Amino acid sequence: MQGEPITIPIRRKSTSLGNIREANVRKFLNGAIYIESETKIPKSRKSDMRVSKDDGSTTFSKMVAKRIETNIRERQCMDQELRLQEARRCYDEWLQKKAALKAEQARLKLEAERESEKQRETDTHLRLLENDLKYKLWLKKKELKELESQWKQLKDLLEKS
């Protein structure tokens, strides 16, 4: 046997006895139809299972083919709906992950800006301290030169006297 068989209940009206029967049918991927079993349907269920004569499917094989096609279409629709639901679920998960990533990026960006601002403040403070120390050093050097010049003047005065 080829492929996965599909079991479908089929109703038919027997031409010789006038009984309605239900058949379990398998249609294989190669197109073959195999009737597994037929069961007689009780008279209480006959009224809702009558085969309409105006639909043009009076032969059993046409009815079987029509029922199989309908069942396959229904299964395809169900499969498509399941795939669509799965796709929606995956898309919703993706959107949630994307939103979480954007929030994380925004948080990291804000944190980086804060660190950058702290670094700038620290750099500014260090530059101010450096400039202040350079200025003080310059003042001390100037004082030292003045003291040296005064020392020279005093030394010269001492030598002259």
mmCIF file of C-alpha atoms in Angstrom:
data_model
loop_
_atom_site.group_PDB
_atom_site.id
_atom_site.type_symbol
_atom_site.label_atom_id
_atom_site.label_comp_id
_atom_site.label_asym_id
_atom_site.label_seq_id
_atom_site.Cartn_x
_atom_site.Cartn_y
_atom_site.Cartn_z
ATOM 1 C CA MET A 1 0.000 0.000 0.000
ATOM 2 C CA GLN A 2 1.176 3.496 -0.805
ATOM 3 C CA GLY A 3 0.775 6.607 1.295
ATOM 4 C CA GLU A 4 -1.451 7.279 4.242
ATOM 5 C CA PRO A 5 -5.035 6.112 3.800
ATOM 6 C CA ILE A 6 -8.030 8.269 4.698
ATOM 7 C CA THR A 7 -11.022 6.579 6.335
ATOM 8 C CA ILE A 8 -14.357 8.221 5.500
ATOM 9 C CA PRO A 9 -17.916 7.160 6.277
ATOM 10 C CA ILE A 10 -19.972 6.945 3.074
ATOM 11 C CA ARG A 11 -23.710 6.596 2.708
ATOM 12 C CA ARG A 12 -25.246 4.934 -0.287
ATOM 13 C CA LYS A 13 -28.612 3.675 -1.349
ATOM 14 C CA SER A 14 -28.574 0.106 -2.522
ATOM 15 C CA THR A 15 -30.416 -0.105 -5.825
ATOM 16 C CA SER A 16 -31.648 -3.648 -5.346
ATOM 17 C CA LEU A 17 -32.947 -3.586 -1.769
ATOM 18 C CA GLY A 18 -33.501 0.118 -1.169
ATOM 19 C CA ASN A 19 -31.399 0.056 2.003
ATOM 20 C CA ILE A 20 -29.071 2.859 3.006
ATOM 21 C CA ARG A 21 -25.597 1.658 3.959
ATOM 22 C CA GLU A 22 -22.520 3.317 5.383
ATOM 23 C CA ALA A 23 -19.073 2.365 4.095
ATOM 24 C CA ASN A 24 -15.606 2.997 5.417
ATOM 25 C CA VAL A 25 -13.442 3.866 2.448
ATOM 26 C CA ARG A 26 -9.692 4.420 2.038
ATOM 27 C CA LYS A 27 -8.251 6.515 -0.745
ATOM 28 C CA PHE A 28 -4.549 6.069 -1.332
ATOM 29 C CA LEU A 29 -2.105 8.598 -2.714
ATOM 30 C CA ASN A 30 -2.013 6.732 -6.001
ATOM 31 C CA GLY A 31 -5.765 7.398 -6.407
ATOM 32 C CA ALA A 32 -6.992 3.883 -5.623
ATOM 33 C CA ILE A 33 -10.201 3.605 -3.581
ATOM 34 C CA TYR A 34 -10.633 0.630 -1.265
ATOM 35 C CA ILE A 35 -13.941 -0.132 0.507
ATOM 36 C CA GLU A 36 -13.076 -1.552 3.926
ATOM 37 C CA SER A 37 -16.540 -2.324 5.205
ATOM 38 C CA GLU A 38 -20.229 -1.571 4.740
ATOM 39 C CA THR A 39 -22.786 -1.491 7.500
ATOM 40 C CA LYS A 40 -26.561 -1.320 7.270
ATOM 41 C CA ILE A 41 -27.976 1.822 8.823
ATOM 42 C CA PRO A 42 -31.056 1.381 11.049
ATOM 43 C CA LYS A 43 -34.365 2.757 9.761
ATOM 44 C CA SER A 44 -34.371 5.415 12.503
ATOM 45 C CA ARG A 45 -31.352 7.096 10.899
ATOM 46 C CA LYS A 46 -32.459 6.655 7.295
ATOM 47 C CA SER A 47 -34.383 9.900 7.030
ATOM 48 C CA ASP A 48 -31.344 12.130 7.519
ATOM 49 C CA MET A 49 -29.065 9.969 5.366
ATOM 50 C CA ARG A 50 -31.045 9.658 2.152
ATOM 51 C CA VAL A 51 -29.172 10.222 -1.069
ATOM 52 C CA SER A 52 -30.697 13.010 -3.079
ATOM 53 C CA LYS A 53 -31.411 12.049 -6.664
ATOM 54 C CA ASP A 54 -31.038 15.573 -8.020
ATOM 55 C CA ASP A 55 -27.311 15.979 -7.227
ATOM 56 C CA GLY A 56 -26.314 13.764 -10.141
ATOM 57 C CA SER A 57 -24.186 11.387 -8.052
ATOM 58 C CA THR A 58 -26.253 8.237 -8.231
ATOM 59 C CA THR A 59 -23.356 5.852 -8.687
ATOM 60 C CA PHE A 60 -21.480 4.721 -5.627
ATOM 61 C CA SER A 61 -18.048 5.565 -7.019
ATOM 62 C CA LYS A 62 -19.111 9.161 -7.762
ATOM 63 C CA MET A 63 -20.429 9.484 -4.219
ATOM 64 C CA VAL A 64 -17.229 8.043 -2.795
ATOM 65 C CA ALA A 65 -15.053 10.367 -4.865
ATOM 66 C CA LYS A 66 -17.176 13.383 -3.932
ATOM 67 C CA ARG A 67 -17.084 12.514 -0.234
ATOM 68 C CA ILE A 68 -13.315 11.932 -0.336
ATOM 69 C CA GLU A 69 -12.711 15.261 -2.083
ATOM 70 C CA THR A 70 -14.913 17.044 0.456
ATOM 71 C CA ASN A 71 -13.090 15.377 3.317
ATOM 72 C CA ILE A 72 -9.689 16.234 1.844
ATOM 73 C CA ARG A 73 -10.755 19.870 1.384
ATOM 74 C CA GLU A 74 -12.016 19.981 4.983
ATOM 75 C CA ARG A 75 -8.732 18.533 6.239
ATOM 76 C CA GLN A 76 -6.747 20.999 4.155
ATOM 77 C CA CYS A 77 -8.814 23.870 5.567
ATOM 78 C CA MET A 78 -8.268 22.576 9.115
ATOM 79 C CA ASP A 79 -4.534 22.165 8.448
ATOM 80 C CA GLN A 80 -4.388 25.637 6.940
ATOM 81 C CA GLU A 81 -6.233 27.077 9.952
ATOM 82 C CA LEU A 82 -3.831 25.316 12.321
ATOM 83 C CA ARG A 83 -0.854 26.634 10.357
ATOM 84 C CA LEU A 84 -2.391 30.109 10.425
ATOM 85 C CA GLN A 85 -2.910 29.922 14.193
ATOM 86 C CA GLU A 86 0.671 28.719 14.636
ATOM 87 C CA ALA A 87 1.912 31.555 12.415
ATOM 88 C CA ARG A 88 -0.103 34.081 14.443
ATOM 89 C CA ARG A 89 1.290 32.662 17.682
ATOM 90 C CA CYS A 90 4.838 32.829 16.323
ATOM 91 C CA TYR A 91 4.264 36.379 15.064
ATOM 92 C CA ASP A 92 2.903 37.436 18.483
ATOM 93 C CA GLU A 93 5.934 35.878 20.177
ATOM 94 C CA TRP A 94 8.212 37.666 17.703
ATOM 95 C CA LEU A 95 6.472 40.990 18.417
ATOM 96 C CA GLN A 96 6.868 40.447 22.160
ATOM 97 C CA LYS A 97 10.540 39.588 21.755
ATOM 98 C CA LYS A 98 11.035 42.603 19.484
ATOM 99 C CA ALA A 99 9.356 44.896 22.028
ATOM 100 C CA ALA A 100 11.474 43.414 24.822
ATOM 101 C CA LEU A 101 14.634 43.943 22.750
ATOM 102 C CA LYS A 102 13.682 47.541 21.988
ATOM 103 C CA ALA A 103 13.024 48.174 25.677
ATOM 104 C CA GLU A 104 16.373 46.606 26.551
ATOM 105 C CA GLN A 105 18.120 48.695 23.874
ATOM 106 C CA ALA A 106 16.481 51.862 25.187
ATOM 107 C CA ARG A 107 17.525 50.975 28.733
ATOM 108 C CA LEU A 108 21.099 50.281 27.636
ATOM 109 C CA LYS A 109 21.207 53.482 25.596
ATOM 110 C CA LEU A 110 19.974 55.508 28.572
ATOM 111 C CA GLU A 111 22.514 53.806 30.818
ATOM 112 C CA ALA A 112 25.282 54.529 28.293
ATOM 113 C CA GLU A 113 24.212 58.186 28.136
ATOM 114 C CA ARG A 114 24.301 58.412 31.928
ATOM 115 C CA GLU A 115 27.760 56.859 31.997
ATOM 116 C CA SER A 116 28.874 59.211 29.231
ATOM 117 C CA GLU A 117 27.525 62.202 31.156
ATOM 118 C CA LYS A 118 29.291 61.022 34.312
ATOM 119 C CA GLN A 119 32.488 60.568 32.309
ATOM 120 C CA ARG A 120 32.157 64.067 30.825
ATOM 121 C CA GLU A 121 31.594 65.528 34.285
ATOM 122 C CA THR A 122 34.593 63.621 35.604
ATOM 123 C CA ASP A 123 36.705 64.726 32.632
ATOM 124 C CA THR A 124 35.597 68.327 33.098
ATOM 125 C CA HIS A 125 36.365 68.167 36.805
ATOM 126 C CA LEU A 126 39.782 66.655 36.106
ATOM 127 C CA ARG A 127 40.538 69.308 33.483
ATOM 128 C CA LEU A 128 39.566 72.024 35.932
ATOM 129 C CA LEU A 129 41.792 70.485 38.610
ATOM 130 C CA GLU A 130 44.631 70.142 36.129
ATOM 131 C CA ASN A 131 44.249 73.759 35.014
ATOM 132 C CA ASP A 132 44.079 74.885 38.626
ATOM 133 C CA LEU A 133 47.250 72.950 39.470
ATOM 134 C CA LYS A 134 49.020 74.283 36.362
ATOM 135 C CA TYR A 135 48.065 77.809 37.381
ATOM 136 C CA LYS A 136 49.316 77.254 40.932
ATOM 137 C CA LEU A 137 52.539 75.779 39.569
ATOM 138 C CA TRP A 138 52.955 78.783 37.278
ATOM 139 C CA LEU A 139 52.401 81.109 40.236
ATOM 140 C CA LYS A 140 54.970 79.207 42.321
ATOM 141 C CA LYS A 141 57.475 79.321 39.454
ATOM 142 C CA LYS A 142 56.868 83.049 39.112
ATOM 143 C CA GLU A 143 57.364 83.479 42.850
ATOM 144 C CA LEU A 144 60.514 81.394 42.664
ATOM 145 C CA LYS A 145 61.898 83.565 39.817
ATOM 146 C CA GLU A 146 61.094 86.688 41.776
ATOM 147 C CA LEU A 147 62.816 85.220 44.824
ATOM 148 C CA GLU A 148 65.806 84.215 42.701
ATOM 149 C CA SER A 149 66.010 87.690 41.210
ATOM 150 C CA GLN A 150 65.764 89.194 44.700
ATOM 151 C CA TRP A 151 68.445 86.789 45.906
ATOM 152 C CA LYS A 152 70.694 87.820 43.051
ATOM 153 C CA GLN A 153 70.081 91.473 43.825
ATOM 154 C CA LEU A 154 70.862 90.882 47.482
ATOM 155 C CA LYS A 155 73.931 88.862 46.622
ATOM 156 C CA ASP A 156 75.106 91.607 44.271
ATOM 157 C CA LEU A 157 74.495 94.197 46.971
ATOM 158 C CA LEU A 158 76.480 92.152 49.436
ATOM 159 C CA GLU A 159 79.356 91.770 47.040
ATOM 160 C CA LYS A 160 79.439 95.481 46.350
ATOM 161 C CA SER A 161 79.478 96.386 49.951
#
